[in-house]
């Protein structure tokens, strides 16, 4: 099915003007812990017949609960107007007759980082309440979260399991946020964890900086060793604008969204599979697997070591 571009303007950081960047800087100096209202978390539904999107609630929605439901969750200082939201939404709808629900938690995300990080549990609980109130079967749900959004997905998964006794089908963590969460690596209840869904696949691209270092999923994919700089993300001070300079500083962290977009569009990760972190450290990973996005299941576990190109298309086909 061919879909038109979603009629939503992109709002990547590089597109912001100076005054908008200044306002963003002012917002991120604000500390607001625990003050998250229902209005701070909105849900927009897209389907193959509802391309323009429609804001919904648990009480008023057009969600067909018998279809697979994809839930997309952004990270810090972001919103649902980011270009990767549009790209992933379009591809999900092109590949399957499903529901795509874009989560927007922009107001709590535009705050001091530690404030936004602490509030991820509250955001996750609100997403879980939406899913359970809407009566979407957990086995039909696949959540995709970037950075703080990955941990939000984890908290939502935990809460859905507490309420229903059933785990959601899959969580994909796109370079889950490291700061604040790395120190909680041994406290599974305080971050995304492999037990939060039947399958938790994690793409690492900026480990040790903006992303977590250690494996936290059923399958952890370390792309180009999982660290910065990712190919094509060399530190560059020749940006054309302040916004572009700021966005470049997140290049490796954001590259996880680009890799995932290509992955669900037919790209392949050629993995050297490691049984565990210890095997990865000693480079004892003899088995090679070609992994497509739809291949991921409960039987594919461990650590995948893979590489990409430095220019688009990043993934090999």
Coordinates of C-alpha atoms in Angstrom, one line a residue:
X1 CA 0.0 0.0 0.0
X2 CA 1.4 3.4 -1.0
X3 CA 1.0 6.1 1.6
X4 CA 1.4 9.9 1.3
X5 CA 3.8 11.7 3.5
X6 CA 2.1 12.5 6.8
X7 CA 0.8 16.0 6.9
X8 CA 2.7 17.0 10.0
X9 CA 5.6 19.5 9.9
X10 CA 9.0 18.2 11.0
X11 CA 10.4 19.9 14.1
X12 CA 13.9 18.5 14.4
X13 CA 16.2 20.6 16.5
X14 CA 18.1 21.7 13.4
X15 CA 14.9 23.3 12.1
X16 CA 14.5 25.6 15.2
X17 CA 15.3 29.2 14.9
X18 CA 17.4 31.1 17.5
X19 CA 14.4 32.3 19.6
X20 CA 13.0 28.7 19.7
X21 CA 16.3 27.4 20.8
X22 CA 16.5 30.0 23.5
X23 CA 13.1 29.0 24.7
X24 CA 14.2 25.4 24.7
X25 CA 17.2 26.3 26.8
X26 CA 15.1 28.1 29.3
X27 CA 12.6 25.2 29.5
X28 CA 15.4 22.7 30.2
X29 CA 16.5 24.7 33.2
X30 CA 13.1 24.1 34.8
X31 CA 12.8 21.4 37.5
X32 CA 9.3 19.8 37.8
X33 CA 9.3 16.4 39.5
X34 CA 6.1 14.5 39.9
X35 CA 4.0 17.2 38.4
X36 CA 2.6 15.3 35.4
X37 CA -1.1 15.6 34.4
X38 CA -3.2 13.5 32.0
X39 CA -3.1 16.5 29.6
X40 CA 0.7 16.3 29.5
X41 CA 0.6 12.9 27.7
X42 CA -1.4 12.8 24.5
X43 CA -2.0 9.9 22.0
X44 CA -2.4 10.3 18.3
X45 CA -3.8 7.3 16.3
X46 CA -2.8 6.6 12.7
X47 CA -4.1 3.8 10.5
X48 CA -4.0 2.9 6.8
X49 CA -7.3 4.8 6.5
X50 CA -6.5 7.5 9.0
X51 CA -3.3 8.9 7.6
X52 CA -3.7 12.4 9.0
X53 CA -3.9 11.1 12.5
X54 CA -6.5 11.7 15.2
X55 CA -6.0 12.6 18.9
X56 CA -7.6 10.0 21.0
X57 CA -8.2 9.0 24.6
X58 CA -9.2 5.8 26.3
X59 CA -12.8 6.9 26.4
X60 CA -12.9 8.2 22.8
X61 CA -10.9 6.3 20.2
X62 CA -11.1 4.4 17.0
X63 CA -8.6 1.7 18.0
X64 CA -9.3 -1.7 16.5
X65 CA -8.1 -3.8 19.4
X66 CA -7.9 -6.9 17.1
X67 CA -5.1 -5.4 15.1
X68 CA -1.4 -5.1 16.1
X69 CA -0.7 -1.8 17.8
X70 CA 2.6 0.0 17.5
X71 CA 3.3 2.6 20.2
X72 CA 6.1 5.2 19.6
X73 CA 7.6 7.1 22.5
X74 CA 10.1 10.0 22.1
X75 CA 12.8 11.1 24.6
X76 CA 14.1 14.2 26.2
X77 CA 13.4 17.7 24.6
X78 CA 11.5 16.0 21.8
X79 CA 7.9 15.6 20.7
X80 CA 5.8 13.7 18.2
X81 CA 6.7 16.2 15.4
X82 CA 10.2 14.7 15.0
X83 CA 10.9 13.4 11.5
X84 CA 11.7 9.9 12.7
X85 CA 8.2 9.7 14.2
X86 CA 6.8 10.3 10.7
X87 CA 9.2 7.9 9.0
X88 CA 8.5 5.0 11.4
X89 CA 4.8 5.6 11.4
X90 CA 4.7 5.5 7.6
X91 CA 6.7 2.3 7.4
X92 CA 4.7 0.5 10.0
X93 CA 1.5 1.3 8.1
X94 CA 3.0 0.4 4.8
X95 CA 4.1 -3.0 6.1
X96 CA 0.9 -4.0 7.9
X97 CA -2.7 -3.1 8.6
X98 CA -2.1 -2.0 12.1
X99 CA -2.7 0.8 14.6
X100 CA 0.2 3.3 15.2
X101 CA -0.1 5.4 18.3
X102 CA 2.2 8.3 18.7
X103 CA 2.8 9.3 22.3
X104 CA 3.6 13.0 22.9
X105 CA 4.9 14.0 26.4
X106 CA 6.5 17.2 25.2
X107 CA 5.9 19.3 28.3
X108 CA 7.5 17.0 30.9
X109 CA 10.3 16.3 28.3
X110 CA 11.1 20.0 28.0
X111 CA 12.5 20.3 31.5
X112 CA 15.8 19.7 33.3
X113 CA 17.1 16.3 32.3
X114 CA 17.0 14.8 35.8
X115 CA 13.5 16.0 36.1
X116 CA 12.4 14.4 32.9
X117 CA 14.3 11.2 33.8
X118 CA 12.6 10.9 37.2
X119 CA 9.2 11.5 35.6
X120 CA 9.5 8.6 33.1
X121 CA 7.8 6.2 35.5
X122 CA 4.8 8.5 35.7
X123 CA 4.6 8.8 31.9
X124 CA 4.9 5.0 31.6
X125 CA 2.1 4.5 34.1
X126 CA -0.1 6.8 32.1
X127 CA 0.6 4.9 28.9
X128 CA -0.1 1.7 30.6
X129 CA -3.4 3.0 31.9
X130 CA -4.3 4.1 28.4
X131 CA -3.5 0.6 27.0
X132 CA -5.5 -1.2 29.7
X133 CA -8.4 1.1 29.7
X134 CA -8.6 0.8 25.9
X135 CA -8.5 -3.0 26.3
X136 CA -5.8 -3.5 23.7
X137 CA -4.6 -7.1 24.3
X138 CA -1.0 -6.9 25.6
X139 CA 0.1 -9.6 23.1
X140 CA -0.9 -7.2 20.3
X141 CA 1.3 -4.4 21.5
X142 CA 4.8 -3.4 20.3
X143 CA 6.3 -0.3 21.9
X144 CA 9.3 1.6 20.4
X145 CA 11.0 4.1 22.6
X146 CA 14.1 6.3 22.1
X147 CA 16.4 7.4 24.9
X148 CA 14.1 8.3 27.9
X149 CA 11.3 6.9 25.8
X150 CA 12.8 3.4 26.0
X151 CA 12.6 3.5 29.8
X152 CA 9.1 4.8 29.6
X153 CA 8.2 1.8 27.5
X154 CA 9.8 -0.4 30.2
X155 CA 7.7 1.2 33.0
X156 CA 4.6 0.9 30.8
X157 CA 5.3 -2.8 30.3
X158 CA 5.9 -3.4 34.0
X159 CA 2.6 -1.7 34.8
X160 CA 0.6 -3.5 32.2
X161 CA 1.9 -6.8 33.5
X162 CA 1.0 -5.8 37.1
X163 CA -2.6 -4.9 36.0
X164 CA -3.3 -7.7 33.5
X165 CA -0.9 -10.5 34.4
X166 CA 0.1 -10.6 30.8
X167 CA 3.3 -9.1 29.3
X168 CA 3.2 -7.0 26.2
X169 CA 4.6 -8.7 23.1
X170 CA 7.6 -6.5 22.3
X171 CA 9.6 -3.5 23.4
X172 CA 12.2 -2.0 21.1
X173 CA 14.6 0.3 23.0
X174 CA 16.5 2.8 20.7
X175 CA 19.7 3.6 22.6
X176 CA 18.0 3.8 26.0
X177 CA 19.1 6.8 28.0
X178 CA 22.3 6.3 30.1
X179 CA 22.5 9.3 32.4
X180 CA 20.5 8.7 35.7
X181 CA 19.7 5.1 34.6
X182 CA 23.3 3.7 34.2
X183 CA 23.8 3.9 38.0
X184 CA 20.5 1.9 38.4
X185 CA 21.8 -0.9 36.1
X186 CA 21.4 -3.5 38.8
X187 CA 17.9 -2.3 39.8
X188 CA 15.7 -3.7 37.1
X189 CA 12.6 -2.1 38.5
X190 CA 14.1 1.4 37.9
X191 CA 14.8 1.1 34.1
X192 CA 13.9 -0.8 31.0
X193 CA 14.6 -4.5 31.6
X194 CA 14.4 -7.8 29.6
X195 CA 11.4 -8.9 31.7
X196 CA 9.2 -5.9 30.7
X197 CA 7.9 -7.7 27.6
X198 CA 8.1 -11.1 25.9
X199 CA 10.8 -9.7 23.7
X200 CA 12.9 -6.7 24.5
X201 CA 15.3 -5.8 21.7
X202 CA 17.7 -2.9 22.3
X203 CA 19.8 -1.0 19.7
X204 CA 22.9 0.6 21.3
X205 CA 24.6 3.4 19.5
X206 CA 26.0 5.8 22.1
X207 CA 26.9 3.6 25.1
X208 CA 28.7 5.3 27.9
X209 CA 27.6 8.8 26.8
X210 CA 23.9 9.4 26.2
X211 CA 23.1 5.7 26.2
X212 CA 23.4 2.8 28.6
X213 CA 26.5 0.6 28.4
X214 CA 25.4 -2.9 29.6
X215 CA 22.9 -5.2 27.9
X216 CA 19.4 -4.9 29.4
X217 CA 17.2 -6.7 26.8
X218 CA 16.5 -10.2 25.6
X219 CA 18.5 -9.2 22.6
X220 CA 21.0 -6.3 22.6
X221 CA 22.3 -5.0 19.3
X222 CA 25.6 -3.2 19.6
X223 CA 26.0 -1.3 16.3
X224 CA 29.6 -0.3 15.4
X225 CA 30.6 -1.4 19.0
X226 CA 27.6 0.5 20.3
X227 CA 29.7 3.6 21.0
X228 CA 30.2 7.2 19.6
X229 CA 31.1 8.4 17.2
X230 CA 29.0 6.3 14.9
X231 CA 30.2 6.2 11.3
X232 CA 29.3 9.6 9.7
X233 CA 28.9 11.2 13.1
X234 CA 32.5 12.5 13.5
X235 CA 32.6 15.6 15.7
X236 CA 32.0 18.6 13.3
X237 CA 32.1 22.3 14.3
X238 CA 31.1 23.5 10.8
X239 CA 27.4 23.4 11.3
X240 CA 25.3 26.0 9.4
X241 CA 23.2 27.0 12.4
X242 CA 23.1 26.7 16.2
X243 CA 20.3 24.2 15.9
X244 CA 22.3 22.0 13.5
X245 CA 25.3 22.2 15.9
X246 CA 23.1 21.1 18.8
X247 CA 21.6 18.2 16.8
X248 CA 25.0 17.1 15.6
X249 CA 26.0 16.6 19.3
X250 CA 23.2 14.0 19.6
X251 CA 24.2 12.3 16.3
X252 CA 25.3 8.9 17.6
X253 CA 22.4 8.8 20.1
X254 CA 19.9 9.7 17.4
X255 CA 21.4 7.3 14.9
X256 CA 19.5 4.4 16.6
X257 CA 16.3 5.8 15.2
X258 CA 17.8 5.9 11.7
X259 CA 19.0 2.3 12.0
X260 CA 15.6 1.2 13.2
X261 CA 13.8 3.0 10.4
X262 CA 16.0 1.2 7.8
X263 CA 15.7 -2.1 9.7
X264 CA 11.9 -2.1 9.4
X265 CA 12.2 -1.1 5.8
X266 CA 14.0 -4.3 4.8
X267 CA 17.5 -3.6 6.2
X268 CA 19.5 -6.4 7.7
X269 CA 21.8 -6.5 10.7
X270 CA 24.6 -9.1 10.1
X271 CA 25.3 -10.2 13.7
X272 CA 28.1 -11.9 15.4
X273 CA 26.1 -13.5 18.2
X274 CA 27.4 -13.6 21.7
X275 CA 25.8 -15.6 24.5
X276 CA 26.4 -13.0 27.1
X277 CA 28.3 -9.8 28.0
X278 CA 31.2 -11.9 29.3
X279 CA 31.5 -13.6 25.9
X280 CA 31.4 -10.2 24.2
X281 CA 34.2 -8.9 26.4
X282 CA 36.5 -11.8 25.5
X283 CA 35.3 -11.7 21.8
X284 CA 34.0 -15.2 21.9
X285 CA 31.2 -14.8 19.4
X286 CA 31.6 -17.3 16.5
X287 CA 28.0 -17.6 15.2
X288 CA 26.9 -15.2 12.4
X289 CA 23.2 -14.5 11.9
X290 CA 21.5 -12.2 9.3
X291 CA 18.7 -10.5 11.3
X292 CA 15.6 -8.8 9.9
X293 CA 13.3 -6.7 12.1
X294 CA 10.5 -9.3 11.8
X295 CA 12.9 -12.1 12.7
X296 CA 13.2 -11.0 16.3
X297 CA 11.5 -13.4 18.7
X298 CA 11.8 -15.0 22.1
X299 CA 14.3 -17.6 20.8
X300 CA 16.8 -15.0 19.5
X301 CA 18.7 -13.9 22.6
X302 CA 22.0 -12.6 23.7
X303 CA 24.2 -9.9 22.1
X304 CA 24.5 -9.0 18.4
X305 CA 27.7 -7.3 17.2
X306 CA 27.1 -5.6 13.9
X307 CA 28.4 -2.8 11.6
X308 CA 26.9 -0.3 9.2
X309 CA 27.9 2.2 6.6
X310 CA 28.6 5.8 7.4
X311 CA 26.1 7.1 4.8
X312 CA 22.6 6.2 3.8
X313 CA 21.5 3.5 3.4
X314 CA 23.3 2.7 6.7
X315 CA 22.2 -1.0 6.8
X316 CA 23.0 -3.7 4.3
X317 CA 20.3 -5.5 2.5

